[in-house]
């Protein structure tokens, strides 16, 4: 069999081509522990891998995937096997070859490529060209060993699957490529992309076959397949579902979908447009045999099976248990703290934001600051984002709480709601005027200025009463921040406003971004001369520059931001290395200001959380 044979079969076959099922599930059933590197078994225990391949061929599989799902450089390095990459991948292909020859049954060898196990920028530190090179290394090894097609599977990131497809084309432009994505319970990828978008992007990247695998059981996969087929009617599709959502019973993992159930759904997949069907986690040779039987016994034009697709119920939000405020404790103990600002999404999906928050937490951030309608543009409520970040990622948040647009009733109701869902850190600001945003005619009134809101929180809510003195059941435990401009047009007014906020009870300060230390140090010294040393922690705003154009825009068009000529010149000279230079400038500024600070408040430009992660790691290493 060859690549051309596969393409011919794909073109002419009137029935679905049958793939195989799970490798990991079968290895575990045969006594292999989950702590073992499955890919390395190609070398240390080839007989157990070969036996599984043989069972799938006997069940009717026409495509057999190599046992190389995790055999890329990144994943193998975690277990100290990166130097055996070529050996493992080559052995994986050779095993399938030998089993097919011994079976005397025709089958295609599919090189199996899984996710790299790292995040790509802007939600991770790996650049696209690095990812493509790692994919290219693994794919080239498999192509040299003699695969007939490539299956890129269980992908969650469209950027990553694009690089994998491109790497395959780099290695062999004629190699058939099946690129398959996986979806969460809400029928979106982990980064929030819908099936229609996935199908279009994978098709545009010139994958031979558009696939969906893993995810939930057949019912969800059928629903996703229909959406993908409708969006890209000229595409060729593959489905390989899990045997339902896994359950853990007495320490063992079980999948509920039976082989007969899979046999019924094989016909539904066929009717919905799938040219390749198979299985993923939890599926066995029995599931494949049932699909094989159903397809073989069906008429050429299968009718609908009459299944009714029910909408999965989404899990109820979990409440956040009361825990010590680690952010407050760190600031009060004098440790240098690092916060990072994130904007809520414009729509319903929070997947990309959560991926960014996870990257920042792993890098060492202490807290995620969630803005509220920045630039007066409509976005998701920041309370929801704070709750999701704290529950899903396990890092504390600071809720930005503008007074603009809120009357006294709404302010208090919002505070109670925020506290009820586990938010303890709030940053009080005036907020951006609606005139500059999406809805310039929206109500812009307010009953409290920032110092008044700080007083309400600290002297009323944290004492257990509302604005009118009525009991609210128990005291809140808010830790409250206030704003400071270190480069104000009117220093006298800025110092007066700061003093009012401090008298109201502010616990910490976040500053607007600065680009020069001298003026900031001068303002802090002036405050100290007039009022004594600041008695609360201060976190300086840092906005890394990414290019000369970015720097000039901020300097000339954003009120309140002034960038020194020397810095502008450095960014101009940096050219294509603008990001690297901007990060270096930010680190130098933090170094100059560090004796005057208790932390920094990073504002990553254009949602490039990888820039913030690099700064965090360098600060924590210094």
Coordinates of C-alpha atoms in Angstrom, one line a residue:
X1 CA 0.0 0.0 0.0
X2 CA 1.1 3.6 -0.6
X3 CA 0.1 7.2 -0.4
X4 CA -1.3 7.1 -3.9
X5 CA -3.3 4.0 -3.0
X6 CA -4.8 5.7 0.0
X7 CA -5.8 8.8 -2.0
X8 CA -7.4 6.6 -4.7
X9 CA -9.4 4.7 -2.0
X10 CA -10.4 8.0 -0.4
X11 CA -11.7 9.2 -3.8
X12 CA -13.4 6.0 -5.0
X13 CA -14.7 4.2 -1.9
X14 CA -18.5 4.4 -1.5
X15 CA -18.2 3.3 2.2
X16 CA -16.3 4.8 5.0
X17 CA -12.7 3.7 5.5
X18 CA -12.3 2.2 8.9
X19 CA -9.5 3.3 11.2
X20 CA -8.4 1.7 14.4
X21 CA -9.1 2.6 18.1
X22 CA -7.3 3.5 21.3
X23 CA -3.7 2.5 21.9
X24 CA -3.4 3.8 25.4
X25 CA -6.6 2.2 26.6
X26 CA -5.4 -1.2 25.2
X27 CA -1.9 -0.9 26.7
X28 CA -3.4 -0.2 30.1
X29 CA -5.7 -3.2 29.8
X30 CA -2.7 -5.3 29.1
X31 CA -1.1 -4.2 32.3
X32 CA 1.0 -1.2 31.3
X33 CA 0.9 1.6 33.8
X34 CA 0.0 5.2 33.0
X35 CA 3.4 6.3 34.4
X36 CA 5.2 4.5 31.5
X37 CA 6.2 6.3 28.3
X38 CA 3.9 4.5 25.8
X39 CA 6.0 5.5 22.8
X40 CA 9.1 4.0 24.3
X41 CA 7.4 0.6 24.3
X42 CA 8.2 0.4 20.6
X43 CA 11.7 -0.4 21.7
X44 CA 11.4 -2.0 25.1
X45 CA 8.2 -4.1 24.7
X46 CA 7.4 -4.2 20.9
X47 CA 5.4 -7.4 21.3
X48 CA 2.6 -5.8 23.3
X49 CA 2.3 -2.9 20.8
X50 CA 2.3 -5.3 17.9
X51 CA -0.4 -7.4 19.5
X52 CA -2.7 -4.4 19.7
X53 CA -2.1 -3.6 16.0
X54 CA -2.9 -7.2 15.1
X55 CA -6.1 -7.1 17.0
X56 CA -7.3 -4.0 15.2
X57 CA -6.4 -5.4 11.8
X58 CA -8.4 -8.6 12.7
X59 CA -11.3 -6.3 13.8
X60 CA -11.4 -4.8 10.3
X61 CA -9.2 -1.7 10.5
X62 CA -8.0 -0.4 7.2
X63 CA -5.8 2.3 8.8
X64 CA -3.3 1.4 11.6
X65 CA -1.8 4.3 13.5
X66 CA 1.8 4.1 14.7
X67 CA 2.4 4.1 18.5
X68 CA 4.1 7.6 18.3
X69 CA 1.4 10.0 19.6
X70 CA 3.9 11.6 22.1
X71 CA 7.1 10.9 20.3
X72 CA 8.1 14.5 19.6
X73 CA 11.2 16.2 21.0
X74 CA 9.3 18.3 23.7
X75 CA 7.4 15.3 25.2
X76 CA 10.3 12.9 25.0
X77 CA 12.6 15.4 26.7
X78 CA 10.3 15.2 29.8
X79 CA 11.3 11.6 30.3
X80 CA 14.9 11.9 29.1
X81 CA 14.3 10.2 25.8
X82 CA 14.8 13.0 23.3
X83 CA 17.9 11.4 22.0
X84 CA 15.9 8.3 21.0
X85 CA 13.3 10.3 18.9
X86 CA 14.4 8.8 15.6
X87 CA 14.7 5.3 17.0
X88 CA 11.3 5.4 18.6
X89 CA 9.5 6.8 15.6
X90 CA 11.2 4.5 13.2
X91 CA 10.4 1.4 15.3
X92 CA 6.8 2.5 15.5
X93 CA 6.5 2.5 11.7
X94 CA 8.4 -0.8 11.4
X95 CA 6.1 -2.5 13.9
X96 CA 3.0 -1.6 11.9
X97 CA 4.7 -2.8 8.7
X98 CA 5.6 -6.2 10.1
X99 CA 2.1 -6.7 11.6
X100 CA 0.4 -5.9 8.4
X101 CA 2.7 -8.2 6.4
X102 CA 2.0 -11.0 8.9
X103 CA -1.7 -10.5 8.7
X104 CA -1.9 -10.9 4.9
X105 CA -4.6 -8.2 5.0
X106 CA -4.3 -4.8 3.2
X107 CA -4.0 -1.8 5.6
X108 CA -2.4 1.6 5.5
X109 CA 0.3 2.8 7.8
X110 CA -0.6 6.1 9.4
X111 CA 2.1 8.0 11.2
X112 CA 0.6 9.3 14.4
X113 CA 1.4 12.9 15.5
X114 CA 0.0 14.3 18.7
X115 CA 0.2 17.8 20.3
X116 CA 3.6 19.0 21.3
X117 CA 2.6 19.3 24.9
X118 CA 3.7 23.0 25.0
X119 CA 1.7 26.2 24.3
X120 CA 2.5 28.3 21.3
X121 CA 2.7 32.1 21.5
X122 CA 0.8 34.3 22.3
X123 CA -0.4 31.9 25.0
X124 CA 2.9 30.1 25.5
X125 CA 6.6 30.6 25.1
X126 CA 7.1 28.4 21.9
X127 CA 7.2 30.4 18.7
X128 CA 5.4 29.0 15.6
X129 CA 8.6 28.4 13.7
X130 CA 10.0 26.4 16.6
X131 CA 6.9 24.3 16.7
X132 CA 7.1 23.6 13.0
X133 CA 10.7 22.5 13.3
X134 CA 9.8 20.0 16.0
X135 CA 6.9 18.7 14.0
X136 CA 9.1 18.5 10.9
X137 CA 11.7 16.4 12.8
X138 CA 9.1 13.8 13.8
X139 CA 7.3 13.7 10.5
X140 CA 10.5 13.4 8.5
X141 CA 11.5 10.4 10.5
X142 CA 8.2 8.6 9.9
X143 CA 8.2 9.5 6.2
X144 CA 11.6 8.0 5.8
X145 CA 10.5 4.9 7.6
X146 CA 7.7 4.4 5.1
X147 CA 4.3 5.7 6.2
X148 CA 1.3 5.9 3.8
X149 CA -0.4 8.9 5.4
X150 CA -0.1 11.2 8.4
X151 CA -2.7 11.6 11.2
X152 CA -2.3 14.8 13.2
X153 CA -4.7 14.2 16.1
X154 CA -6.2 15.5 19.4
X155 CA -5.2 19.1 18.6
X156 CA -6.6 21.9 20.6
X157 CA -4.9 25.0 19.1
X158 CA -5.5 26.0 15.5
X159 CA -2.1 27.7 15.4
X160 CA -0.4 24.5 16.4
X161 CA -2.3 22.3 13.9
X162 CA -1.5 24.8 11.2
X163 CA 2.2 24.4 11.9
X164 CA 1.9 20.6 12.0
X165 CA 0.2 20.6 8.6
X166 CA 2.8 23.0 7.2
X167 CA 5.6 20.8 8.5
X168 CA 4.1 17.8 6.7
X169 CA 3.9 19.7 3.5
X170 CA 7.6 20.8 4.0
X171 CA 8.6 17.2 4.3
X172 CA 6.5 15.6 1.5
X173 CA 4.0 17.7 -0.4
X174 CA 2.3 14.6 -1.7
X175 CA 1.8 13.0 1.7
X176 CA -1.9 12.7 2.6
X177 CA -2.6 14.5 5.9
X178 CA -5.5 14.0 8.2
X179 CA -5.6 16.8 10.7
X180 CA -8.0 16.3 13.6
X181 CA -9.1 18.6 16.4
X182 CA -10.7 17.8 19.8
X183 CA -13.5 19.7 21.5
X184 CA -14.7 20.3 25.0
X185 CA -18.2 19.7 26.4
X186 CA -19.4 23.1 24.9
X187 CA -18.5 22.0 21.4
X188 CA -15.5 24.4 21.2
X189 CA -11.8 23.7 21.2
X190 CA -9.9 24.3 24.4
X191 CA -9.1 27.8 23.0
X192 CA -12.7 28.5 22.2
X193 CA -12.9 27.9 18.4
X194 CA -16.2 26.6 17.0
X195 CA -16.5 23.6 14.6
X196 CA -17.2 25.8 11.6
X197 CA -14.1 27.8 12.1
X198 CA -12.0 24.8 12.8
X199 CA -13.2 23.1 9.5
X200 CA -12.5 26.2 7.5
X201 CA -9.0 26.8 9.0
X202 CA -7.9 23.2 8.6
X203 CA -9.2 23.1 5.0
X204 CA -7.5 26.3 4.2
X205 CA -4.2 24.9 5.6
X206 CA -4.6 22.2 2.9
X207 CA -5.1 19.2 5.0
X208 CA -6.3 16.3 2.9
X209 CA -8.9 15.2 5.6
X210 CA -10.6 17.4 8.2
X211 CA -11.0 15.4 11.4
X212 CA -12.5 15.5 14.9
X213 CA -11.4 13.0 17.5
X214 CA -11.4 12.3 21.2
X215 CA -13.8 14.9 22.7
X216 CA -16.9 13.2 24.2
X217 CA -18.8 10.2 22.8
X218 CA -20.4 9.6 19.4
X219 CA -23.3 11.8 20.0
X220 CA -21.2 15.0 20.5
X221 CA -18.9 14.0 17.6
X222 CA -21.9 13.6 15.3
X223 CA -23.1 17.1 16.2
X224 CA -19.7 18.6 15.6
X225 CA -19.3 16.7 12.3
X226 CA -22.6 18.1 11.0
X227 CA -21.5 21.7 11.8
X228 CA -18.1 21.2 10.2
X229 CA -19.6 19.6 7.0
X230 CA -22.1 22.4 6.7
X231 CA -19.3 25.0 7.0
X232 CA -17.0 23.2 4.5
X233 CA -19.2 21.1 2.2
X234 CA -16.3 20.3 -0.2
X235 CA -14.1 18.9 2.6
X236 CA -13.3 15.3 3.4
X237 CA -14.1 14.3 7.0
X238 CA -12.9 11.9 9.6
X239 CA -14.4 11.1 13.0
X240 CA -12.8 9.1 15.9
X241 CA -14.8 9.6 19.1
X242 CA -14.1 8.5 22.6
X243 CA -16.3 5.8 24.0
X244 CA -18.2 8.4 26.0
X245 CA -17.0 10.6 28.9
X246 CA -14.7 8.6 31.2
X247 CA -15.6 7.7 34.7
X248 CA -13.3 6.6 37.5
X249 CA -14.6 3.7 39.6
X250 CA -12.5 2.1 42.4
X251 CA -9.3 3.7 40.9
X252 CA -10.0 2.4 37.4
X253 CA -11.2 4.4 34.3
X254 CA -14.3 3.2 32.5
X255 CA -15.9 4.4 29.3
X256 CA -19.6 3.8 29.0
X257 CA -20.2 3.5 25.2
X258 CA -20.6 -0.1 24.1
X259 CA -19.4 -1.6 20.8
X260 CA -23.0 -2.0 19.6
X261 CA -23.6 1.7 20.3
X262 CA -20.6 2.5 18.1
X263 CA -21.9 0.2 15.4
X264 CA -25.1 2.2 15.2
X265 CA -23.3 5.5 15.1
X266 CA -20.9 4.4 12.4
X267 CA -23.9 4.6 10.0
X268 CA -24.8 8.0 11.4
X269 CA -21.3 9.3 10.8
X270 CA -21.4 7.9 7.2
X271 CA -24.8 9.6 6.5
X272 CA -23.4 12.9 8.0
X273 CA -20.5 12.9 5.5
X274 CA -17.6 11.1 7.2
X275 CA -15.2 9.2 4.8
X276 CA -13.1 7.8 7.7
X277 CA -14.4 6.5 11.0
X278 CA -12.6 5.0 13.9
X279 CA -12.2 5.4 17.7
X280 CA -10.2 7.2 20.3
X281 CA -9.9 6.9 24.1
X282 CA -11.8 3.9 25.5
X283 CA -12.4 2.2 22.2
X284 CA -11.2 -1.3 21.7
X285 CA -11.0 -3.9 18.8
X286 CA -14.6 -4.9 19.8
X287 CA -15.8 -1.3 19.0
X288 CA -14.0 -1.4 15.7
X289 CA -15.4 -4.8 14.8
X290 CA -19.0 -3.5 15.5
X291 CA -18.4 -0.5 13.3
X292 CA -17.0 -2.8 10.6
X293 CA -20.0 -5.1 10.7
X294 CA -22.5 -2.2 10.6
X295 CA -20.8 -0.6 7.6
X296 CA -20.4 -3.9 5.7
X297 CA -24.1 -4.9 6.3
X298 CA -25.6 -1.5 5.5
X299 CA -27.0 -0.6 2.0
X300 CA -25.0 1.7 -0.2
X301 CA -27.1 4.8 0.8
X302 CA -27.7 4.5 4.6
X303 CA -30.8 6.3 5.8
X304 CA -31.0 8.4 9.0
X305 CA -30.9 6.4 12.1
X306 CA -33.5 8.6 13.8
X307 CA -31.2 9.5 16.8
X308 CA -32.3 12.7 18.6
X309 CA -29.3 14.9 19.6
X310 CA -29.8 16.2 23.1
X311 CA -27.9 19.2 24.3
X312 CA -25.4 18.4 27.0
X313 CA -26.1 20.2 30.3
X314 CA -23.2 22.4 31.4
X315 CA -21.8 22.1 34.9
X316 CA -23.0 24.5 37.5
X317 CA -20.4 27.0 38.6
X318 CA -18.5 25.9 41.7
X319 CA -18.3 28.1 44.7
X320 CA -14.9 29.2 45.9
X321 CA -14.0 28.3 49.4
X322 CA -12.7 31.0 51.7
X323 CA -8.9 30.9 51.8
X324 CA -6.2 33.3 53.1
X325 CA -5.6 36.2 50.8
X326 CA -2.1 35.3 49.5
X327 CA -1.7 38.5 47.5
X328 CA -2.4 40.6 50.6
X329 CA -0.1 38.5 52.8
X330 CA 2.7 38.8 50.3
X331 CA 2.5 42.6 50.1
X332 CA 2.2 43.0 53.8
X333 CA 5.2 40.8 54.4
X334 CA 7.3 43.0 52.1
X335 CA 7.9 40.5 49.3
X336 CA 8.1 41.9 45.8
X337 CA 4.7 41.0 44.1
X338 CA 3.9 40.7 40.4
X339 CA 0.5 41.3 38.9
X340 CA -0.6 41.1 35.3
X341 CA -3.5 42.8 33.6
X342 CA -5.9 40.8 31.4
X343 CA -8.9 42.1 29.5
X344 CA -12.1 40.1 29.6
X345 CA -13.2 38.6 26.2
X346 CA -15.5 40.5 23.8
X347 CA -17.8 37.4 23.5
X348 CA -18.7 34.3 25.4
X349 CA -15.5 32.3 25.1
X350 CA -13.0 32.4 27.9
X351 CA -10.7 29.6 26.7
X352 CA -8.0 31.8 25.4
X353 CA -8.0 34.0 28.5
X354 CA -7.8 31.0 30.7
X355 CA -4.9 29.7 28.6
X356 CA -3.1 33.0 29.1
X357 CA -3.8 33.0 32.8
X358 CA -2.4 29.5 33.1
X359 CA 0.8 30.6 31.3
X360 CA 1.2 33.5 33.7
X361 CA 0.6 31.4 36.8
X362 CA 3.2 28.9 35.6
X363 CA 5.7 31.7 35.0
X364 CA 5.3 32.9 38.6
X365 CA 2.7 35.8 38.6
X366 CA 1.1 36.4 42.0
X367 CA -2.1 37.8 40.8
X368 CA -4.2 38.4 37.7
X369 CA -5.8 41.9 37.4
X370 CA -9.0 41.8 35.4
X371 CA -10.1 45.1 33.8
X372 CA -13.7 46.3 33.6
X373 CA -14.7 47.5 30.1
X374 CA -11.3 49.0 29.3
X375 CA -11.6 52.0 26.9
X376 CA -15.3 51.9 27.6
X377 CA -15.7 48.9 25.2
X378 CA -18.3 46.2 25.8
X379 CA -16.7 43.1 27.3
X380 CA -17.7 40.2 29.6
X381 CA -18.2 41.2 33.2
X382 CA -14.9 41.0 35.0
X383 CA -16.5 39.3 38.0
X384 CA -17.2 36.2 35.9
X385 CA -13.6 36.2 34.6
X386 CA -12.1 36.6 38.1
X387 CA -14.2 33.7 39.3
X388 CA -13.3 31.4 36.4
X389 CA -9.5 32.3 36.7
X390 CA -9.6 31.6 40.4
X391 CA -11.5 28.3 40.1
X392 CA -9.9 26.9 36.9
X393 CA -6.3 28.2 37.2
X394 CA -5.9 28.5 41.0
X395 CA -4.4 32.0 41.0
X396 CA -5.9 35.0 42.8
X397 CA -7.3 37.9 41.0
X398 CA -7.8 41.7 41.4
X399 CA -11.2 42.9 40.2
X400 CA -11.1 46.4 38.6
X401 CA -14.1 48.2 40.0
X402 CA -14.9 51.6 38.3
X403 CA -17.3 54.0 39.9
X404 CA -18.4 55.5 36.6
X405 CA -21.7 54.3 35.4
X406 CA -22.8 52.8 38.8
X407 CA -25.2 54.4 41.2
X408 CA -25.1 53.6 45.0
X409 CA -27.5 50.7 44.7
X410 CA -25.5 49.0 42.0
X411 CA -22.2 49.6 43.6
X412 CA -23.3 47.8 46.8
X413 CA -25.0 45.0 45.0
X414 CA -21.9 44.4 42.8
X415 CA -19.7 44.3 45.8
X416 CA -21.8 41.7 47.6
X417 CA -21.9 39.6 44.4
X418 CA -18.1 39.8 44.0
X419 CA -17.5 38.7 47.6
X420 CA -20.0 35.9 47.3
X421 CA -18.1 34.3 44.4
X422 CA -14.8 34.5 46.1
X423 CA -13.2 37.8 45.0
X424 CA -11.3 39.5 47.7
X425 CA -9.0 42.0 45.9
X426 CA -10.6 45.0 44.3
X427 CA -8.9 48.0 42.5
X428 CA -11.1 51.1 42.7
X429 CA -10.8 53.5 39.7
X430 CA -13.0 56.2 38.1
X431 CA -13.3 54.2 34.9
X432 CA -13.1 55.3 31.2
X433 CA -15.8 57.8 30.0
X434 CA -18.4 56.1 27.8
X435 CA -17.9 58.9 25.2
X436 CA -14.7 57.2 24.0
X437 CA -16.2 53.7 23.7
X438 CA -18.6 51.5 21.9
X439 CA -21.7 53.2 23.4
X440 CA -21.0 56.9 23.6
X441 CA -24.6 57.7 24.6
X442 CA -24.6 55.3 27.5
X443 CA -25.2 56.5 31.1
X444 CA -22.0 57.9 32.5
X445 CA -23.3 59.0 35.9
X446 CA -21.9 57.9 39.3
X447 CA -22.7 58.5 43.0
X448 CA -19.2 58.0 44.4
X449 CA -15.7 59.1 43.5
X450 CA -12.9 56.6 44.0
X451 CA -12.0 57.8 47.5
X452 CA -15.7 57.6 48.5
X453 CA -16.0 54.0 47.2
X454 CA -12.8 53.0 49.0
X455 CA -14.3 54.5 52.2
X456 CA -17.6 52.6 51.7
X457 CA -15.7 49.3 51.2
X458 CA -13.2 49.7 54.0
X459 CA -15.2 51.5 56.6
X460 CA -18.7 50.0 55.9
X461 CA -18.7 46.7 54.1
X462 CA -15.6 45.4 55.9
X463 CA -17.3 46.4 59.2
X464 CA -20.4 44.4 58.2
X465 CA -22.8 47.2 57.3
X466 CA -24.0 48.9 54.1
X467 CA -23.8 52.6 53.1
X468 CA -26.9 53.3 55.3
X469 CA -25.6 51.4 58.3
X470 CA -27.8 48.4 57.8
X471 CA -26.5 45.0 58.7
X472 CA -25.2 42.9 55.7
X473 CA -24.9 39.7 57.7
X474 CA -21.2 39.5 58.2
X475 CA -18.2 41.8 57.4
X476 CA -16.6 41.5 54.0
X477 CA -12.8 41.0 53.7
X478 CA -11.9 43.1 50.7
X479 CA -8.3 44.2 50.1
X480 CA -8.6 47.5 48.3
X481 CA -6.3 49.1 45.8
X482 CA -6.2 52.7 44.4
X483 CA -4.7 54.3 41.4
X484 CA -1.8 56.7 41.1
X485 CA -0.3 58.5 38.2
X486 CA 3.5 58.8 38.7
X487 CA 3.8 61.1 35.7
X488 CA 0.9 63.6 36.3
X489 CA 0.3 66.8 34.5
X490 CA -0.7 68.4 37.8
X491 CA 1.4 66.9 40.6
X492 CA -0.3 68.9 43.4
X493 CA -3.7 67.5 42.5
X494 CA -2.4 63.9 42.2
X495 CA -0.9 64.1 45.6
X496 CA -4.1 65.5 47.1
X497 CA -6.1 62.7 45.5
X498 CA -3.7 60.1 46.7
X499 CA -3.9 61.4 50.3
X500 CA -7.7 61.2 50.2
X501 CA -7.6 57.6 49.1
X502 CA -5.2 56.7 51.8
X503 CA -7.3 58.4 54.5
X504 CA -10.3 56.4 53.1
X505 CA -8.4 53.2 53.8
X506 CA -6.7 52.0 50.6
X507 CA -4.5 49.0 51.1
X508 CA -2.3 49.1 48.0
X509 CA -1.5 51.2 45.0
X510 CA -1.4 50.4 41.3
X511 CA 0.2 53.0 39.0
X512 CA -0.3 53.9 35.4
X513 CA 2.5 52.8 33.1
X514 CA 5.7 54.8 33.1
X515 CA 8.7 54.8 30.9
X516 CA 11.2 56.9 32.9
X517 CA 12.3 56.6 36.5
X518 CA 13.4 60.1 37.3
X519 CA 9.9 61.8 37.3
X520 CA 8.4 58.9 39.2
X521 CA 11.1 59.0 41.9
X522 CA 10.7 62.7 42.2
X523 CA 6.9 62.5 42.7
X524 CA 7.3 59.8 45.4
X525 CA 10.0 61.9 47.1
X526 CA 7.7 64.9 47.1
X527 CA 4.9 63.0 48.7
X528 CA 7.3 61.7 51.4
X529 CA 8.6 65.3 52.1
X530 CA 5.0 66.5 52.5
X531 CA 3.2 63.6 54.2
X532 CA 5.9 61.2 55.3
X533 CA 6.8 57.8 53.8
X534 CA 4.0 55.9 52.0
X535 CA 2.6 53.3 54.4
X536 CA 1.0 51.0 51.8
X537 CA 2.6 48.9 49.1
X538 CA 3.0 50.3 45.6
X539 CA 3.0 48.3 42.3
X540 CA 4.4 50.2 39.3
X541 CA 2.6 49.9 36.0
X542 CA 4.9 48.5 33.2
X543 CA 3.8 48.3 29.6
X544 CA 6.4 46.6 27.4
X545 CA 7.0 48.2 24.0
X546 CA 7.0 45.9 21.0
X547 CA 8.1 48.2 18.1
X548 CA 9.0 51.7 17.2
X549 CA 5.5 52.2 15.8
X550 CA 4.0 51.1 19.1
X551 CA 6.2 53.4 21.1
X552 CA 5.4 56.4 18.9
X553 CA 1.7 55.7 19.0
X554 CA 1.7 55.7 22.8
X555 CA 3.9 58.8 23.0
X556 CA 2.0 60.9 20.6
X557 CA -1.6 59.6 20.9
X558 CA -2.3 58.3 24.4
X559 CA -3.0 60.9 27.0
X560 CA -0.8 60.7 30.1
X561 CA 2.0 58.7 28.5
X562 CA 5.4 60.2 27.7
X563 CA 8.3 58.2 26.4
X564 CA 11.8 59.6 26.6
X565 CA 13.6 60.4 23.3
X566 CA 16.3 57.9 24.2
X567 CA 13.8 55.1 24.5
X568 CA 12.1 56.0 21.2
X569 CA 15.6 56.0 19.6
X570 CA 16.3 52.5 21.1
X571 CA 13.1 51.1 19.7
X572 CA 13.8 52.6 16.3
X573 CA 17.2 51.1 16.2
X574 CA 15.9 47.7 17.3
X575 CA 13.9 47.2 14.2
X576 CA 12.7 43.6 14.0
X577 CA 14.1 42.9 17.4
X578 CA 11.6 45.4 18.9
X579 CA 10.0 42.9 21.3
X580 CA 13.3 41.8 22.7
X581 CA 14.4 45.5 23.2
X582 CA 11.1 46.4 24.7
X583 CA 11.3 43.7 27.3
X584 CA 14.9 44.7 28.1
X585 CA 13.8 48.4 28.5
X586 CA 11.0 47.2 30.9
X587 CA 13.5 45.2 33.0
X588 CA 15.9 48.1 33.2
X589 CA 13.1 50.4 34.3
X590 CA 12.0 48.0 37.0
X591 CA 15.6 47.7 38.2
X592 CA 15.9 51.5 38.6
X593 CA 12.6 51.7 40.4
X594 CA 12.8 48.6 42.5
X595 CA 14.1 50.3 45.7
X596 CA 10.9 52.4 45.6
X597 CA 8.4 49.7 44.9
X598 CA 6.7 46.7 46.4
X599 CA 6.0 45.1 43.1
X600 CA 5.1 45.6 39.4
X601 CA 1.8 45.6 37.5
X602 CA 2.5 44.3 34.0
X603 CA 0.2 45.3 31.1
X604 CA 1.1 43.0 28.2
X605 CA 0.4 44.7 24.8
X606 CA -2.0 43.1 22.4
X607 CA -2.7 40.1 24.8
X608 CA 0.9 38.9 24.4
X609 CA 1.0 37.1 27.7
X610 CA 4.2 35.4 26.7
X611 CA 6.0 38.8 26.9
X612 CA 4.8 39.2 30.5
X613 CA 5.8 35.6 31.3
X614 CA 9.3 36.3 30.1
X615 CA 9.6 39.4 32.3
X616 CA 8.2 37.5 35.3
X617 CA 10.7 34.7 35.0
X618 CA 13.6 37.1 34.7
X619 CA 12.4 39.0 37.7
X620 CA 12.0 35.9 39.8
X621 CA 15.4 34.7 38.7
X622 CA 17.1 38.0 39.7

